[in-house]
Coordinates of C-alpha atoms in Angstrom, one line a residue:
M1 CA 22.3 -20.0 28.7
T2 CA 24.1 -18.5 25.8
Q3 CA 21.7 -20.1 23.4
I4 CA 18.7 -18.7 25.4
A5 CA 20.3 -15.3 25.3
N6 CA 20.8 -15.6 21.6
L7 CA 17.2 -16.6 21.1
T8 CA 16.0 -13.6 23.1
K9 CA 18.1 -11.3 21.0
I10 CA 16.7 -12.8 17.8
R11 CA 13.1 -12.4 19.0
Q12 CA 13.8 -8.8 19.8
A13 CA 15.3 -8.2 16.4
L14 CA 12.3 -10.0 14.8
S15 CA 9.9 -7.7 16.6
K16 CA 11.7 -4.8 14.7
N17 CA 11.5 -6.6 11.4
Q18 CA 15.3 -6.9 11.3
A19 CA 15.7 -10.6 11.1
T20 CA 14.8 -13.5 8.9
P21 CA 15.0 -17.2 9.5
S22 CA 17.8 -17.7 7.1
W23 CA 20.4 -16.2 9.4
T24 CA 18.6 -16.5 12.7
A25 CA 18.9 -20.3 12.6
R26 CA 22.6 -20.1 12.4
L27 CA 22.7 -17.5 15.2
A28 CA 20.5 -19.6 17.5
C29 CA 22.4 -22.8 16.9
G30 CA 25.9 -21.3 17.3
C31 CA 28.3 -24.2 17.1
C32 CA 25.7 -26.9 17.4
W33 CA 26.5 -28.4 14.0
G34 CA 29.2 -31.0 14.2
R35 CA 31.7 -31.7 11.5
V36 CA 29.7 -34.8 10.4
G37 CA 26.3 -33.0 10.4
I38 CA 25.1 -34.2 13.8
V39 CA 22.7 -31.7 15.3
N40 CA 22.4 -31.1 19.0
M41 CA 18.7 -31.8 20.0
R42 CA 18.6 -28.7 22.2
C43 CA 19.5 -26.7 19.2
L44 CA 16.7 -28.2 17.2
W45 CA 14.2 -27.3 19.9
L46 CA 15.5 -23.7 20.1
L47 CA 15.2 -23.5 16.3
L48 CA 11.7 -24.8 16.3
L49 CA 10.7 -22.3 19.0
L50 CA 12.3 -19.5 17.0
L51 CA 10.5 -20.4 13.8
L52 CA 7.2 -20.7 15.6
G53 CA 7.8 -17.3 17.2
W54 CA 8.6 -15.8 13.8
R55 CA 5.4 -17.1 12.2
E56 CA 3.4 -15.9 15.2
L57 CA 4.9 -12.4 14.8
R58 CA 4.2 -12.4 11.0
A59 CA 0.6 -13.3 11.7
Q60 CA 0.1 -10.5 14.2
T61 CA 0.8 -7.7 11.7
F62 CA 0.4 -6.9 8.0
T63 CA 1.1 -4.0 5.7
V64 CA -1.0 -2.1 3.2
G65 CA 0.6 0.1 0.6
T66 CA -0.2 2.3 -2.4
Y67 CA 2.0 3.2 -5.4
N68 CA 1.4 5.1 -8.6
V69 CA 3.7 3.4 -11.0
E70 CA 3.5 6.2 -13.6
M71 CA 2.3 5.1 -17.0
Y72 CA 3.1 1.4 -16.7
I73 CA 1.9 0.8 -20.2
E74 CA 3.0 -1.3 -23.2
R75 CA 1.5 0.9 -25.9
G76 CA 1.9 4.7 -26.0
F77 CA -1.0 7.2 -26.4
G78 CA -0.8 10.9 -27.3
N79 CA 2.6 12.1 -26.2
V80 CA 3.0 9.3 -23.6
L81 CA 5.6 6.6 -24.4
P82 CA 5.5 3.0 -23.1
K83 CA 7.3 2.2 -19.9
T84 CA 10.9 1.2 -20.6
A85 CA 12.4 -2.1 -19.3
A86 CA 14.7 -0.1 -17.1
A87 CA 11.9 1.9 -15.5
K88 CA 9.9 -1.3 -15.0
A89 CA 12.9 -2.8 -13.2
R90 CA 13.1 0.2 -10.9
V91 CA 9.4 -0.1 -10.1
Q92 CA 9.9 -3.8 -9.2
E93 CA 12.9 -3.0 -7.0
S94 CA 10.8 -0.3 -5.2
I95 CA 8.0 -2.8 -4.6
V96 CA 10.4 -5.4 -3.3
A97 CA 12.0 -2.9 -1.0
L98 CA 8.5 -1.9 0.3
Q99 CA 7.4 -5.5 1.1
A100 CA 3.8 -4.6 1.4
D101 CA 1.4 -7.5 2.0
I102 CA -1.4 -5.8 0.1
L103 CA -0.4 -3.2 -2.6
A104 CA -2.8 -0.9 -4.5
L105 CA -1.4 0.3 -7.9
Q106 CA -2.4 3.2 -10.1
E107 CA -1.6 3.7 -13.8
I108 CA -1.4 0.1 -14.8
G109 CA -2.1 -0.4 -18.5
T110 CA -3.5 -3.9 -18.9
T111 CA -4.0 -7.2 -17.1
N112 CA -1.1 -8.6 -19.1
L113 CA 1.2 -6.0 -17.6
L114 CA -0.1 -6.7 -14.1
I115 CA 0.6 -10.4 -14.6
E116 CA 4.0 -9.6 -16.0
L117 CA 4.7 -7.5 -12.9
Q118 CA 3.3 -10.2 -10.6
N119 CA 5.7 -12.8 -12.2
A120 CA 8.7 -10.4 -12.1
L121 CA 8.1 -9.8 -8.4
G122 CA 7.8 -13.6 -7.9
N123 CA 11.2 -14.0 -9.5
R124 CA 12.6 -11.5 -7.1
G125 CA 11.2 -13.5 -4.2
L126 CA 8.0 -11.5 -3.5
N127 CA 4.9 -13.5 -4.2
Y128 CA 1.4 -12.1 -4.6
P129 CA -1.0 -15.0 -5.4
Y130 CA -4.1 -12.8 -5.4
W131 CA -4.9 -9.8 -7.6
E132 CA -7.7 -7.5 -8.7
F133 CA -8.0 -5.2 -11.8
V134 CA -10.6 -2.6 -12.5
Y135 CA -11.6 -1.4 -16.0
G136 CA -12.9 2.2 -15.7
S137 CA -14.0 4.5 -18.5
D138 CA -10.3 5.5 -19.0
T139 CA -9.1 2.9 -21.6
N140 CA -5.4 3.5 -20.9
L141 CA -4.8 3.7 -17.2
H142 CA -6.3 1.4 -14.6
L143 CA -6.4 0.5 -10.9
A144 CA -5.0 -2.8 -9.7
L145 CA -4.3 -4.7 -6.5
L146 CA -1.7 -7.3 -5.5
S147 CA -2.2 -9.3 -2.3
R148 CA -0.5 -12.0 -0.3
F149 CA -3.9 -12.7 1.4
P150 CA -7.1 -14.0 -0.1
I151 CA -9.5 -11.5 -1.7
V152 CA -12.8 -12.9 -0.5
E153 CA -15.1 -10.4 -2.0
R154 CA -14.8 -8.1 -5.1
R155 CA -17.1 -5.1 -5.8
P156 CA -15.5 -3.1 -8.6
R157 CA -17.3 0.2 -8.9
V158 CA -17.2 1.2 -12.6
S159 CA -20.7 2.7 -13.0
D160 CA -20.5 5.5 -10.5
A161 CA -21.4 8.8 -12.3
F162 CA -22.2 12.4 -11.6
L163 CA -23.7 15.5 -13.4
L164 CA -21.5 18.5 -14.0
S165 CA -22.1 21.5 -16.3
G166 CA -25.1 19.6 -17.7
R167 CA -23.0 16.7 -18.7
R168 CA -22.9 13.1 -17.2
F169 CA -19.4 11.9 -16.2
F170 CA -18.3 8.5 -15.1
V171 CA -15.5 8.1 -12.6
S172 CA -12.6 7.9 -15.0
R173 CA -10.7 5.0 -13.3
G174 CA -13.6 3.7 -11.3
F175 CA -13.1 2.6 -7.7
L176 CA -11.5 -0.7 -6.7
E177 CA -13.3 -2.3 -3.7
V178 CA -12.4 -5.7 -2.2
D179 CA -12.6 -7.5 1.1
V180 CA -9.3 -9.1 2.3
Q181 CA -9.1 -12.0 4.8
V182 CA -5.8 -11.6 6.7
N183 CA -6.5 -14.5 9.1
S184 CA -9.5 -16.3 10.6
G185 CA -10.2 -13.4 12.9
Y186 CA -9.3 -10.3 10.9
R187 CA -10.9 -9.0 7.7
F188 CA -11.0 -5.5 6.2
T189 CA -12.5 -3.6 3.2
L190 CA -10.1 -1.8 0.9
L191 CA -11.2 1.0 -1.4
A192 CA -8.6 2.3 -3.9
A193 CA -8.9 5.3 -6.1
H194 CA -7.0 7.5 -8.6
L195 CA -8.9 10.8 -8.8
K196 CA -8.8 13.2 -11.7
S197 CA -5.4 14.7 -12.2
K198 CA -4.6 18.4 -12.2
R199 CA -4.2 18.3 -16.0
R200 CA -6.6 20.5 -17.9
S201 CA -9.9 18.9 -19.0
F202 CA -11.7 20.3 -22.0
L203 CA -15.1 18.9 -20.8
A204 CA -15.3 20.6 -17.4
D205 CA -13.1 22.1 -14.6
E206 CA -10.7 19.4 -13.5
E207 CA -10.9 20.5 -9.8
E208 CA -14.7 20.2 -9.9
I209 CA -14.4 16.7 -11.5
R210 CA -12.0 15.6 -8.8
E211 CA -14.4 17.0 -6.1
Q212 CA -17.3 15.1 -7.6
E213 CA -15.3 11.9 -7.7
A214 CA -14.4 12.4 -4.1
I215 CA -18.0 12.9 -3.1
L216 CA -19.0 9.6 -4.7
L217 CA -16.1 7.8 -2.9
G218 CA -16.9 9.5 0.4
E219 CA -20.6 8.5 0.1
R220 CA -19.5 4.9 -0.5
V221 CA -17.4 5.0 2.7
K222 CA -20.3 6.4 4.7
R223 CA -22.6 3.6 3.5
L224 CA -20.0 1.0 4.6
L225 CA -19.6 2.5 8.0
A226 CA -23.2 3.6 8.6
G227 CA -24.3 0.2 9.9
D228 CA -21.0 -0.5 11.7
P229 CA -18.7 2.5 12.5
Q230 CA -16.1 0.1 13.8
R231 CA -15.8 -1.7 10.5
N232 CA -12.2 -2.1 9.3
V233 CA -11.9 0.0 6.2
V234 CA -8.8 1.5 4.4
V235 CA -9.2 4.1 1.7
L236 CA -6.0 4.8 -0.3
G237 CA -4.5 5.8 -3.6
D238 CA -3.5 8.8 -5.6
F239 CA -6.1 11.5 -4.8
N240 CA -4.2 14.2 -6.8
D241 CA -4.8 17.0 -4.3
Y242 CA -3.6 18.4 -1.0
K243 CA -5.0 17.8 2.5
S244 CA -6.4 21.4 2.7
T245 CA -8.5 21.0 -0.5
Q246 CA -12.2 20.2 -0.6
S247 CA -11.8 16.9 -2.3
V248 CA -9.5 15.5 0.4
K249 CA -11.6 17.0 3.2
T250 CA -14.6 15.3 1.7
L251 CA -12.9 11.9 1.8
L252 CA -11.8 12.4 5.4
G253 CA -15.4 13.0 6.3
K254 CA -16.9 14.0 9.7
G255 CA -18.4 12.4 12.7
N256 CA -18.3 8.7 13.5
T257 CA -17.8 7.8 9.9
S258 CA -14.7 10.0 9.5
L259 CA -11.3 8.6 8.5
V260 CA -7.9 9.0 10.0
D261 CA -5.0 10.3 7.8
T262 CA -2.0 8.1 8.6
R263 CA 0.4 10.6 7.0
P264 CA 3.5 8.3 6.8
S265 CA 6.8 10.0 6.4
E266 CA 10.4 9.0 5.5
R267 CA 11.8 6.6 8.1
R268 CA 15.4 7.9 7.8
A269 CA 16.6 9.2 11.2
N270 CA 17.7 12.6 9.7
S271 CA 14.2 13.0 8.1
R272 CA 12.2 12.8 11.3
T273 CA 11.6 15.4 13.9
N274 CA 9.7 15.7 17.1
D275 CA 7.1 17.7 15.2
E276 CA 5.3 15.1 13.1
L277 CA 4.0 17.7 10.6
R278 CA 7.6 18.7 9.8
N279 CA 8.6 15.2 8.9
V280 CA 9.4 14.6 5.2
A281 CA 6.2 13.1 3.7
W282 CA 6.0 14.1 0.1
T283 CA 4.9 11.4 -2.4
H284 CA 5.0 13.2 -5.8
F285 CA 7.2 15.4 -7.9
F286 CA 5.7 17.6 -10.6
V287 CA 8.5 18.5 -13.0
R288 CA 6.8 21.4 -14.8
D289 CA 6.3 23.4 -11.6
D290 CA 9.3 21.9 -9.7
V291 CA 6.9 21.0 -6.8
Y292 CA 7.1 18.2 -4.3
S293 CA 3.8 17.4 -2.7
R294 CA 1.8 14.8 -0.8
I295 CA -1.1 13.6 -2.9
D296 CA -0.9 9.8 -2.2
Y297 CA -2.8 8.9 0.9
I298 CA -3.8 6.0 3.2
F299 CA -6.9 6.7 5.3
L300 CA -8.2 4.3 8.0
S301 CA -11.6 4.0 9.6
R302 CA -11.8 4.8 13.3
G303 CA -12.1 1.1 14.1
M304 CA -9.1 0.1 11.9
A305 CA -7.0 3.0 13.2
R306 CA -6.8 1.4 16.6
E307 CA -4.7 -1.4 15.0
W308 CA -2.4 1.0 13.1
V309 CA 1.3 0.8 14.0
R310 CA 2.4 4.4 13.4
D311 CA 6.2 3.8 13.8
E312 CA 6.2 1.1 11.1
S313 CA 4.4 3.2 8.5
Y314 CA 6.4 5.2 6.1
V315 CA 7.1 6.7 2.6
L316 CA 9.8 4.6 0.9
A317 CA 12.8 6.8 0.3
R318 CA 15.2 5.5 -2.4
P319 CA 17.9 7.5 -4.2
D320 CA 16.7 6.2 -7.6
W321 CA 13.0 6.7 -6.9
F322 CA 12.6 9.0 -10.0
E323 CA 13.8 6.3 -12.3
A324 CA 10.7 4.2 -11.4
S325 CA 7.9 6.8 -11.2
D326 CA 7.1 10.4 -10.4
H327 CA 5.5 9.1 -7.2
R328 CA 7.0 7.4 -4.1
P329 CA 5.2 4.4 -2.5
V330 CA 3.5 4.6 0.9
V331 CA 2.9 1.8 3.4
V332 CA 1.2 1.4 6.8
Q333 CA 1.4 -1.5 9.2
I334 CA -1.7 -2.9 10.9
Q335 CA -2.1 -5.3 13.8
S336 CA -4.3 -8.1 12.7
V337 CA -6.4 -8.3 15.8
D338 CA -9.5 -6.2 16.4
R339 CA -9.0 -3.8 19.4

């Protein structure tokens, strides 16, 4: 009976993502191991059931995150210096702490750096066998994706353009679009973006550029959902603007093709209140103006939002976040069964 009770406790802990098989095996078995290595068969059965339950649990949910890794480059440009080894290490530590199954990245310099990051994470025990990289018109900073699950379709959007002030503009970083197969019964489309920053542009007003990029991305989302409003779609990334602005409102959309703003916040107990809008949710710090703001978002289609696990979605809060990037990563958890 003690073993059954232990098993129940372990399963409860696993459901809260507080346990891993490395120590649960010892807890389940208790003193089943003899001095000469003989294992009680009942213990083996309990251990088998435990592991099967853990795999089942892992298969039922997955996580999607976004992280602007701030100038993750190997060659400087303008006044921007290459990412230091120490800063890269802090980025890697943040990603390992986040444990996202699918992670969209902004401000990656080259595919070589993405592979370097992929290998470094693997050395830390976090393996991403699948990746995507998008070459936009910006030759320095790019969009990328790391995934534990197969990327079954890739539709990089690097030719989207708009007219502004009599000039033709391409979306600077393009849009990353893929389909990810989580399991045999659950698949979703991911659209990642890094919209025009608030830094001054000498070609046109930076806010208008950002709004036009948002219009193009919003139109793509509408087309995806027009034929099937219940389609699983996640739109995420660094949108470089606030929720009240026209660009973000455009992305959220209206009607049956509108998106749901997940608005993750810090998961620390002293950071959460009964009023969700008062929870600490900032994702970016702008040094020049001494401003903390939320400009990194994860939006879900109405169909996918039904599978969203609100309590397991959060902004990663680490004391050394600023040593890695001027952004903090964001993650949401999704149940991998259509509802």
